[in-house]
Short mmCIF file of C-alpha atoms and ligand atoms in Angstrom, two decimals:
data_model
loop_
_atom_site.label_atom_id
_atom_site.label_comp_id
_atom_site.label_asym_id
_atom_site.label_seq_id
_atom_site.Cartn_x
_atom_site.Cartn_y
_atom_site.Cartn_z
CA MET A 279 34.04 7.02 -21.93
CA THR A 280 31.47 7.79 -24.56
CA GLN A 281 28.49 5.63 -25.27
CA THR A 282 28.72 4.20 -28.77
CA ILE A 283 25.55 2.92 -30.30
CA ARG A 284 26.42 0.36 -32.91
CA SER A 285 24.17 -1.70 -35.07
CA VAL A 286 24.62 -4.78 -33.05
CA GLY A 287 22.41 -7.73 -32.43
CA LYS A 288 21.23 -8.57 -28.97
CA GLY A 289 23.94 -9.26 -26.47
CA ALA A 290 26.95 -7.59 -28.09
CA ALA A 291 28.67 -5.05 -25.89
CA ASN A 292 30.21 -1.94 -27.36
CA GLN A 293 33.50 -0.46 -26.19
CA SER A 294 31.94 1.25 -23.19
CA GLY A 295 30.19 -1.96 -22.14
CA ALA A 296 26.70 -0.65 -22.91
CA VAL A 297 24.73 -3.19 -24.84
CA VAL A 298 22.37 -1.58 -27.30
CA ASN A 299 19.58 -3.43 -29.04
CA LYS A 300 18.81 -1.64 -32.33
CA ASP A 301 15.82 -3.86 -32.94
CA ALA A 302 14.11 -2.93 -29.68
CA TYR A 303 11.25 -0.93 -31.18
CA ALA A 304 10.43 -3.57 -33.76
CA GLU A 305 10.56 -6.35 -31.19
CA ALA A 306 8.08 -4.69 -28.86
CA GLN A 307 4.72 -6.47 -28.90
CA ASP A 308 1.56 -4.68 -29.94
CA PHE A 309 -0.99 -6.41 -27.72
CA LEU A 310 -0.92 -3.24 -25.62
CA PRO A 311 -0.95 -0.12 -27.85
CA ILE A 312 0.14 2.86 -25.75
CA ASN A 313 -0.30 6.36 -27.18
CA GLY A 314 2.01 8.00 -24.68
CA LEU A 315 2.15 9.11 -21.10
CA ASP A 316 -1.09 10.71 -19.90
CA HIS A 317 0.19 12.10 -16.62
CA VAL A 318 2.36 11.34 -13.58
CA GLU A 319 0.79 11.64 -10.14
CA PHE A 320 2.78 12.33 -6.98
CA TRP A 321 1.40 11.62 -3.55
CA VAL A 322 2.75 14.32 -1.24
CA GLY A 323 2.28 15.74 2.25
CA ASN A 324 1.05 19.17 1.14
CA ALA A 325 -0.40 19.37 -2.36
CA ARG A 326 -1.15 23.08 -2.18
CA GLN A 327 2.44 23.95 -1.50
CA ALA A 328 3.74 21.36 -3.97
CA SER A 329 1.58 22.84 -6.75
CA ASN A 330 3.00 26.27 -6.02
CA TYR A 331 6.53 24.82 -6.13
CA TYR A 332 5.94 23.50 -9.65
CA ARG A 333 4.21 26.72 -10.69
CA ALA A 334 6.57 29.32 -9.24
CA LEU A 335 9.88 27.51 -9.77
CA TRP A 336 9.25 25.17 -12.68
CA GLY A 337 6.80 27.15 -14.81
CA PHE A 338 3.87 24.70 -14.67
CA THR A 339 0.39 26.22 -14.97
CA PRO A 340 -2.24 24.96 -12.51
CA VAL A 341 -5.16 23.82 -14.69
CA ALA A 342 -7.46 21.76 -12.45
CA TYR A 343 -8.22 21.19 -8.81
CA ALA A 344 -10.18 18.63 -6.78
CA GLY A 345 -10.84 18.81 -3.06
CA LEU A 346 -13.42 19.81 -0.50
CA GLU A 347 -14.82 22.54 -2.77
CA THR A 348 -15.48 20.01 -5.52
CA GLY A 349 -17.06 17.44 -3.23
CA ILE A 350 -13.94 15.33 -2.71
CA ARG A 351 -13.57 14.67 1.04
CA ASP A 352 -10.46 12.55 1.40
CA ARG A 353 -7.81 14.23 -0.76
CA SER A 354 -6.86 17.38 -2.52
CA SER A 355 -5.32 17.27 -6.01
CA TYR A 356 -3.80 19.92 -8.25
CA VAL A 357 -3.15 19.28 -11.93
CA LEU A 358 -0.23 21.16 -13.46
CA ARG A 359 0.63 21.40 -17.12
CA GLN A 360 3.53 22.55 -19.31
CA HIS A 361 3.37 21.69 -23.02
CA ASP A 362 2.78 17.88 -23.11
CA ILE A 363 3.74 17.30 -19.45
CA THR A 364 0.90 16.82 -16.97
CA LEU A 365 1.80 16.43 -13.30
CA VAL A 366 -0.73 15.80 -10.55
CA VAL A 367 0.11 16.40 -6.89
CA THR A 368 -2.27 14.82 -4.38
CA ALA A 369 -2.27 15.01 -0.58
CA PRO A 370 -4.49 13.25 1.99
CA LEU A 371 -7.07 15.24 3.90
CA THR A 372 -7.42 12.60 6.63
CA PRO A 373 -4.96 10.52 8.64
CA ASP A 374 -6.39 7.27 7.31
CA GLY A 375 -6.31 5.68 3.90
CA GLU A 376 -3.76 4.72 1.29
CA ILE A 377 -2.54 8.26 0.49
CA ALA A 378 -1.76 9.12 4.12
CA GLU A 379 -0.15 5.73 4.56
CA HIS A 380 1.92 6.19 1.39
CA VAL A 381 3.18 9.62 2.51
CA ARG A 382 3.96 8.41 6.02
CA PHE A 383 5.96 5.49 4.65
CA HIS A 384 7.68 6.97 1.61
CA GLY A 385 7.58 10.71 2.05
CA ASP A 386 6.63 12.47 -1.18
CA GLY A 387 6.92 10.26 -4.26
CA VAL A 388 5.50 9.01 -7.54
CA HIS A 389 2.26 7.07 -7.18
CA ASP A 390 1.11 6.70 -10.76
CA ILE A 391 2.84 6.75 -14.18
CA ALA A 392 -0.29 6.78 -16.32
CA PHE A 393 -0.52 5.68 -19.94
CA ALA A 394 -2.86 7.08 -22.59
CA VAL A 395 -4.59 4.15 -24.34
CA ASP A 396 -7.61 3.66 -26.62
CA ASP A 397 -9.11 0.77 -24.70
CA VAL A 398 -8.70 0.58 -20.95
CA ARG A 399 -10.57 -2.70 -20.68
CA SER A 400 -8.29 -4.42 -23.15
CA ALA A 401 -5.21 -2.90 -21.48
CA TRP A 402 -6.32 -4.19 -18.09
CA ARG A 403 -7.19 -7.63 -19.48
CA GLU A 404 -4.02 -8.03 -21.50
CA THR A 405 -1.75 -7.01 -18.61
CA THR A 406 -3.52 -8.86 -15.79
CA SER A 407 -3.80 -12.03 -17.85
CA ARG A 408 -0.02 -11.84 -18.30
CA GLY A 409 0.68 -11.53 -14.62
CA ALA A 410 0.16 -7.89 -13.59
CA GLN A 411 -1.57 -7.39 -10.30
CA SER A 412 -4.76 -5.37 -10.64
CA TYR A 413 -5.03 -2.00 -8.90
CA LEU A 414 -8.31 -0.90 -10.51
CA GLU A 415 -10.43 -3.08 -12.74
CA TYR A 416 -13.34 -0.67 -12.87
CA ALA A 417 -13.23 0.92 -16.31
CA GLU A 418 -15.28 4.06 -15.89
CA ALA A 419 -13.65 6.45 -13.50
CA GLY A 420 -16.75 8.58 -13.62
CA SER A 421 -18.94 10.85 -15.65
CA ASP A 422 -19.89 14.49 -15.41
CA GLU A 423 -21.30 17.04 -17.79
CA ASP A 424 -18.04 16.85 -19.74
CA GLY A 425 -18.44 13.19 -20.56
CA THR A 426 -16.93 9.92 -19.39
CA LEU A 427 -13.29 9.27 -18.50
CA ARG A 428 -12.34 5.62 -18.59
CA ARG A 429 -9.58 4.28 -16.39
CA SER A 430 -8.10 1.03 -15.17
CA ALA A 431 -4.79 0.39 -13.39
CA VAL A 432 -2.20 -2.23 -12.50
CA HIS A 433 0.72 -2.41 -10.10
CA THR A 434 4.39 -2.28 -11.07
CA TYR A 435 7.56 -2.07 -8.90
CA GLY A 436 7.14 -1.07 -5.27
CA GLU A 437 3.90 0.78 -4.71
CA VAL A 438 3.92 2.51 -8.09
CA ILE A 439 0.97 1.88 -10.39
CA HIS A 440 0.35 2.31 -14.10
CA SER A 441 -3.09 3.69 -14.90
CA PHE A 442 -4.60 3.26 -18.33
CA ILE A 443 -6.58 6.34 -19.36
CA ASP A 444 -9.02 6.81 -22.25
CA ARG A 445 -10.06 10.46 -22.78
CA SER A 446 -11.86 9.93 -26.07
CA ASP A 447 -15.29 10.59 -24.56
CA TYR A 448 -14.21 13.22 -22.08
CA ARG A 449 -14.02 16.95 -22.79
CA GLY A 450 -13.24 18.24 -19.29
CA VAL A 451 -9.98 19.76 -18.18
CA PHE A 452 -8.68 16.62 -16.44
CA ALA A 453 -11.14 14.22 -14.84
CA PRO A 454 -14.59 14.07 -13.22
CA GLY A 455 -14.39 15.58 -9.72
CA PHE A 456 -11.90 18.21 -10.86
CA ARG A 457 -12.83 21.78 -11.68
CA LYS A 458 -10.93 24.05 -14.03
CA VAL A 459 -8.68 26.66 -12.47
CA LYS A 460 -10.23 29.76 -13.98
CA LYS A 461 -7.63 32.37 -13.09
CA PRO A 462 -4.39 30.47 -12.42
CA ALA A 463 -1.66 32.34 -10.60
CA ARG A 464 1.12 33.28 -12.97
CA ALA A 465 3.52 30.50 -13.73
CA ALA A 466 7.25 31.20 -13.83
CA GLN A 467 8.39 32.17 -17.33
CA GLY A 468 11.48 31.17 -19.25
CA MET A 469 11.17 27.39 -19.18
CA ASP A 470 10.54 25.18 -22.19
CA LEU A 471 9.81 21.78 -20.76
CA LEU A 472 8.09 19.91 -23.58
CA GLU A 473 7.47 16.28 -22.61
CA ILE A 474 8.52 13.43 -20.39
CA ASP A 475 11.52 11.75 -21.95
CA HIS A 476 11.90 8.80 -19.59
CA CYS A 477 10.95 7.57 -16.12
CA VAL A 478 13.47 5.57 -14.10
CA GLY A 479 12.63 2.88 -11.54
CA ASN A 480 14.88 1.78 -8.71
CA VAL A 481 14.42 -1.81 -7.62
CA GLU A 482 16.15 -4.07 -5.06
CA LEU A 483 19.42 -5.94 -5.64
CA GLY A 484 18.69 -8.92 -7.85
CA GLU A 485 15.28 -7.64 -8.99
CA MET A 486 16.21 -5.72 -12.16
CA ASN A 487 15.73 -8.71 -14.46
CA LYS A 488 12.43 -9.54 -12.81
CA PHE A 489 11.06 -6.13 -13.81
CA VAL A 490 12.73 -6.27 -17.24
CA ASP A 491 10.83 -9.55 -17.74
CA PHE A 492 7.68 -7.89 -16.28
CA TYR A 493 7.74 -5.05 -18.80
CA ARG A 494 8.54 -7.47 -21.63
CA ASP A 495 5.98 -10.16 -20.78
CA VAL A 496 3.16 -8.03 -19.30
CA PHE A 497 3.45 -4.85 -21.36
CA GLY A 498 5.12 -6.16 -24.51
CA PHE A 499 8.06 -3.79 -24.12
CA SER A 500 11.54 -4.73 -25.35
CA GLN A 501 14.97 -4.03 -24.02
CA LEU A 502 16.74 -1.08 -25.61
CA ILE A 503 19.99 -0.85 -23.67
CA HIS A 504 21.79 -2.71 -20.93
CA TYR A 505 24.46 -1.01 -18.75
CA ASP A 506 26.23 -3.35 -16.42
CA ASP A 507 28.19 -2.54 -13.30
CA LYS A 508 31.40 -2.43 -15.27
CA VAL A 509 29.96 0.63 -17.02
CA ILE A 510 28.26 2.29 -14.11
CA HIS A 511 30.71 2.30 -11.26
CA THR A 512 32.95 4.63 -9.33
CA GLU A 513 35.71 3.86 -6.88
CA TYR A 514 33.06 3.16 -4.27
CA SER A 515 29.81 1.94 -5.67
CA ALA A 516 28.00 0.63 -8.69
CA LEU A 517 24.66 0.02 -10.25
CA MET A 518 23.19 -1.91 -13.15
CA SER A 519 20.52 -0.61 -15.49
CA LYS A 520 18.37 -1.88 -18.36
CA VAL A 521 16.16 0.36 -20.47
CA MET A 522 12.75 -0.94 -21.59
CA THR A 523 10.78 0.66 -24.39
CA ASN A 524 7.41 0.22 -26.07
CA GLY A 525 6.73 -0.22 -29.79
CA ASN A 526 6.49 3.45 -30.75
CA GLY A 527 9.45 4.46 -28.58
CA ARG A 528 7.43 7.03 -26.65
CA ILE A 529 7.82 5.12 -23.41
CA LYS A 530 11.34 4.65 -22.05
CA PHE A 531 11.72 3.08 -18.65
CA PRO A 532 15.24 2.46 -17.35
CA ILE A 533 15.23 0.00 -14.43
CA ASN A 534 18.14 0.29 -11.95
CA GLU A 535 19.36 -2.05 -9.28
CA PRO A 536 22.22 -1.48 -6.86
CA ALA A 537 25.44 -3.40 -7.43
CA THR A 538 27.87 -4.21 -4.66
CA GLY A 539 30.80 -1.87 -4.25
CA ARG A 540 33.06 -0.76 -1.41
CA LYS A 541 30.43 1.67 -0.24
CA LYS A 542 26.70 2.18 -0.52
CA SER A 543 25.22 2.49 -4.01
CA GLN A 544 23.10 5.57 -4.61
CA ILE A 545 20.32 3.14 -5.53
CA GLN A 546 20.57 1.57 -2.09
CA GLU A 547 20.42 5.01 -0.48
CA TYR A 548 17.17 5.60 -2.38
CA LEU A 549 15.75 2.25 -1.29
CA ASP A 550 16.78 2.84 2.34
CA TRP A 551 14.89 6.16 2.45
CA TYR A 552 11.98 5.45 0.14
CA LYS A 553 11.56 2.13 1.94
CA THR A 554 10.56 0.21 -1.20
CA PRO A 555 11.39 0.23 -4.89
CA GLY A 556 10.03 3.33 -6.61
CA CYS A 557 10.48 5.97 -9.24
CA GLN A 558 13.95 7.50 -8.95
CA HIS A 559 13.82 10.25 -11.53
CA ILE A 560 11.83 11.62 -14.41
CA ALA A 561 13.59 13.28 -17.32
CA LEU A 562 11.87 16.30 -18.89
CA ARG A 563 12.84 17.11 -22.48
CA THR A 564 13.55 20.63 -23.60
CA GLU A 565 14.89 22.18 -26.77
CA ASP A 566 16.64 24.97 -24.89
CA ILE A 567 18.41 23.51 -21.91
CA VAL A 568 20.61 26.56 -21.38
CA ARG A 569 17.71 28.98 -21.03
CA THR A 570 15.65 26.50 -19.03
CA VAL A 571 18.38 25.63 -16.55
CA ARG A 572 19.42 29.26 -16.15
CA THR A 573 15.85 30.17 -15.26
CA LEU A 574 15.36 27.17 -12.99
CA ARG A 575 18.56 28.10 -11.12
CA GLU A 576 17.43 31.72 -10.77
CA ASN A 577 14.15 30.40 -9.37
CA GLY A 578 15.93 28.36 -6.74
CA VAL A 579 15.97 24.85 -8.16
CA GLU A 580 19.12 23.10 -7.02
CA PHE A 581 21.22 20.92 -9.30
CA LEU A 582 24.09 18.51 -8.84
CA GLY A 583 27.43 20.16 -9.47
CA LEU A 584 30.26 18.55 -11.44
CA PRO A 585 33.92 19.47 -10.88
CA HIS A 586 36.00 21.59 -13.21
CA GLU A 587 37.97 18.50 -14.30
CA TYR A 588 34.84 17.12 -15.96
CA TYR A 589 34.64 20.18 -18.22
CA ALA A 590 38.38 20.42 -18.83
CA THR A 591 38.28 17.36 -21.09
CA LEU A 592 34.67 17.47 -22.21
CA ALA A 593 35.29 19.05 -25.63
CA ASP A 594 37.75 16.25 -26.46
CA ARG A 595 35.13 13.67 -25.67
CA VAL A 596 32.03 15.19 -27.28
CA GLY A 597 33.21 17.77 -29.81
CA ASP A 598 30.96 20.69 -30.72
CA VAL A 599 27.62 20.53 -28.97
CA GLY A 600 26.37 23.97 -29.94
CA VAL A 601 26.96 25.49 -26.51
CA PRO A 602 30.27 26.94 -25.28
CA MET A 603 32.00 24.75 -22.73
CA GLU A 604 32.14 27.73 -20.33
CA THR A 605 28.34 28.00 -20.45
CA LEU A 606 27.94 24.26 -19.79
CA GLU A 607 30.28 24.56 -16.83
CA GLU A 608 28.65 27.72 -15.53
CA LEU A 609 25.26 26.01 -15.47
CA GLY A 610 26.49 22.52 -14.57
CA ILE A 611 25.12 20.97 -17.76
CA GLU A 612 26.66 17.68 -18.98
CA ALA A 613 27.13 16.50 -22.53
CA ASP A 614 27.49 13.08 -24.15
CA ARG A 615 27.82 11.86 -27.71
CA ASP A 616 27.18 8.55 -29.50
CA GLU A 617 27.18 7.72 -33.16
CA GLU A 618 23.61 8.96 -33.60
CA GLY A 619 24.27 12.40 -32.15
CA TYR A 620 24.65 14.09 -28.81
CA LEU A 621 22.62 15.05 -25.79
CA LEU A 622 22.82 17.62 -23.04
CA GLN A 623 21.52 16.83 -19.56
CA ILE A 624 21.48 17.91 -15.94
CA PHE A 625 20.11 16.42 -12.72
CA THR A 626 18.45 18.21 -9.83
CA ARG A 627 19.09 17.43 -6.21
CA PRO A 628 16.23 15.48 -4.58
CA VAL A 629 13.14 17.69 -4.68
CA GLN A 630 11.79 16.61 -1.27
CA ASP A 631 13.45 16.20 2.14
CA ARG A 632 14.27 12.52 1.79
CA PRO A 633 17.13 11.71 -0.63
CA THR A 634 14.83 10.00 -3.06
CA PHE A 635 13.11 11.40 -6.17
CA PHE A 636 14.79 13.97 -8.46
CA PHE A 637 14.38 15.39 -11.99
CA GLU A 638 16.58 15.37 -15.05
CA ILE A 639 16.41 17.96 -17.82
CA ILE A 640 17.52 16.61 -21.22
CA GLU A 641 18.03 18.14 -24.68
CA ARG A 642 18.53 15.60 -27.47
CA HIS A 643 20.27 16.10 -30.78
CA GLY A 644 20.03 12.70 -32.40
CA SER A 645 21.21 10.65 -29.48
CA ARG A 646 18.67 8.26 -28.07
CA GLY A 647 21.00 7.26 -25.22
CA PHE A 648 20.97 8.25 -21.58
CA GLY A 649 24.35 9.89 -21.15
CA VAL A 650 26.46 6.86 -20.20
CA GLY A 651 29.61 8.93 -20.73
CA ASN A 652 28.50 11.05 -17.80
CA PHE A 653 27.57 8.28 -15.41
CA LYS A 654 30.91 8.11 -13.63
CA ALA A 655 31.29 11.85 -13.04
CA LEU A 656 27.64 12.09 -12.14
CA PHE A 657 27.74 9.27 -9.64
CA GLU A 658 30.81 10.71 -8.01
CA ALA A 659 28.88 13.96 -7.61
CA ILE A 660 26.00 12.04 -6.06
CA GLU A 661 28.41 10.26 -3.72
CA ARG A 662 29.78 13.57 -2.49
CA GLU A 663 26.26 14.50 -1.53
CA GLN A 664 25.56 11.08 -0.07
CA ALA A 665 28.61 11.56 2.15
CA LEU A 666 27.29 14.92 3.33
CA ARG A 667 24.04 13.17 4.27
CA GLY A 668 25.91 10.45 6.16
CA ASN A 669 24.61 7.85 3.70
CA LEU A 670 27.71 6.65 1.85
FE1 LIG B 973 17.78 9.71 -16.85
#
């Protein structure tokens, strides 16, 4: 089952059942110009240890810190960077407040998927006037000797927010209240994680279209692809997914909802443990997935494993993907091809104790898809792990 992207108008399904909208980028509205993703912030139980996890296993360099030593009394935050990816891990310093409550309720998870914009006031006005719930109207997050950082924010699914960030008048390393890490501990070497490719949201049964409408009406995004439960199903469970994108294509947000099957959908497992809708996974793009995954594995990052049968027929399905099939199988990397090209991808196990958030590593060669040809094998791998957790 290989995803085939055809030049079809809206609503026409290709042979795999994936509906691709070739006009998605042109259809996206421009009332909310987004330059890209500024950063993703996780709220976690122990930010110091989380920052060392991303440094020592994933090769992120700690660049900024905020906490007691910088006059911040309620939280501690570490900013980590690798190429164009900026992650922030923040933990509460007190038992009260929204961070402590968030961690108690959800465990570790994504709090903020922040957009870089030129005008945070306009972004807030345009989105709230179209129905977004405000999280932060105040447009100047603060000033220090490095200038002024402007920020506003709105809510999206679950307790996730989207901040709007304008750095044009700010020269500091991250934000007021943060200090630069002068002598960062050595980051792990051998990774080439370049940028965030896409961020996936899991929402409740029946809510996918609500959030598709939300991203269309409130953010001006358009729908790029629709996978229905005939595409994404195994013997036991199913899910549905629609991918929303902005005008310049830099933002890609698949939205998943569980579909009913004989057993529990992996999306439902996420919702049961995260307790609300939330960010399921973030895909990090590399141009050397073999080297990156080999290093991540050596460093102790755990990935989902696919059975030998998947690889036995892979070459017939995808042809030459520039990497020997034995290497793909050795590292557990998957491949998929559509008419625009191919992609290589792999998924980690959940990166915290609850079976919730995980990462994907993706290397694209022309394909703008999401690996629909791998969905079935992948979901069967997830179900084997769900069964081990007693959650199938
Ligand atoms: Fe993905």
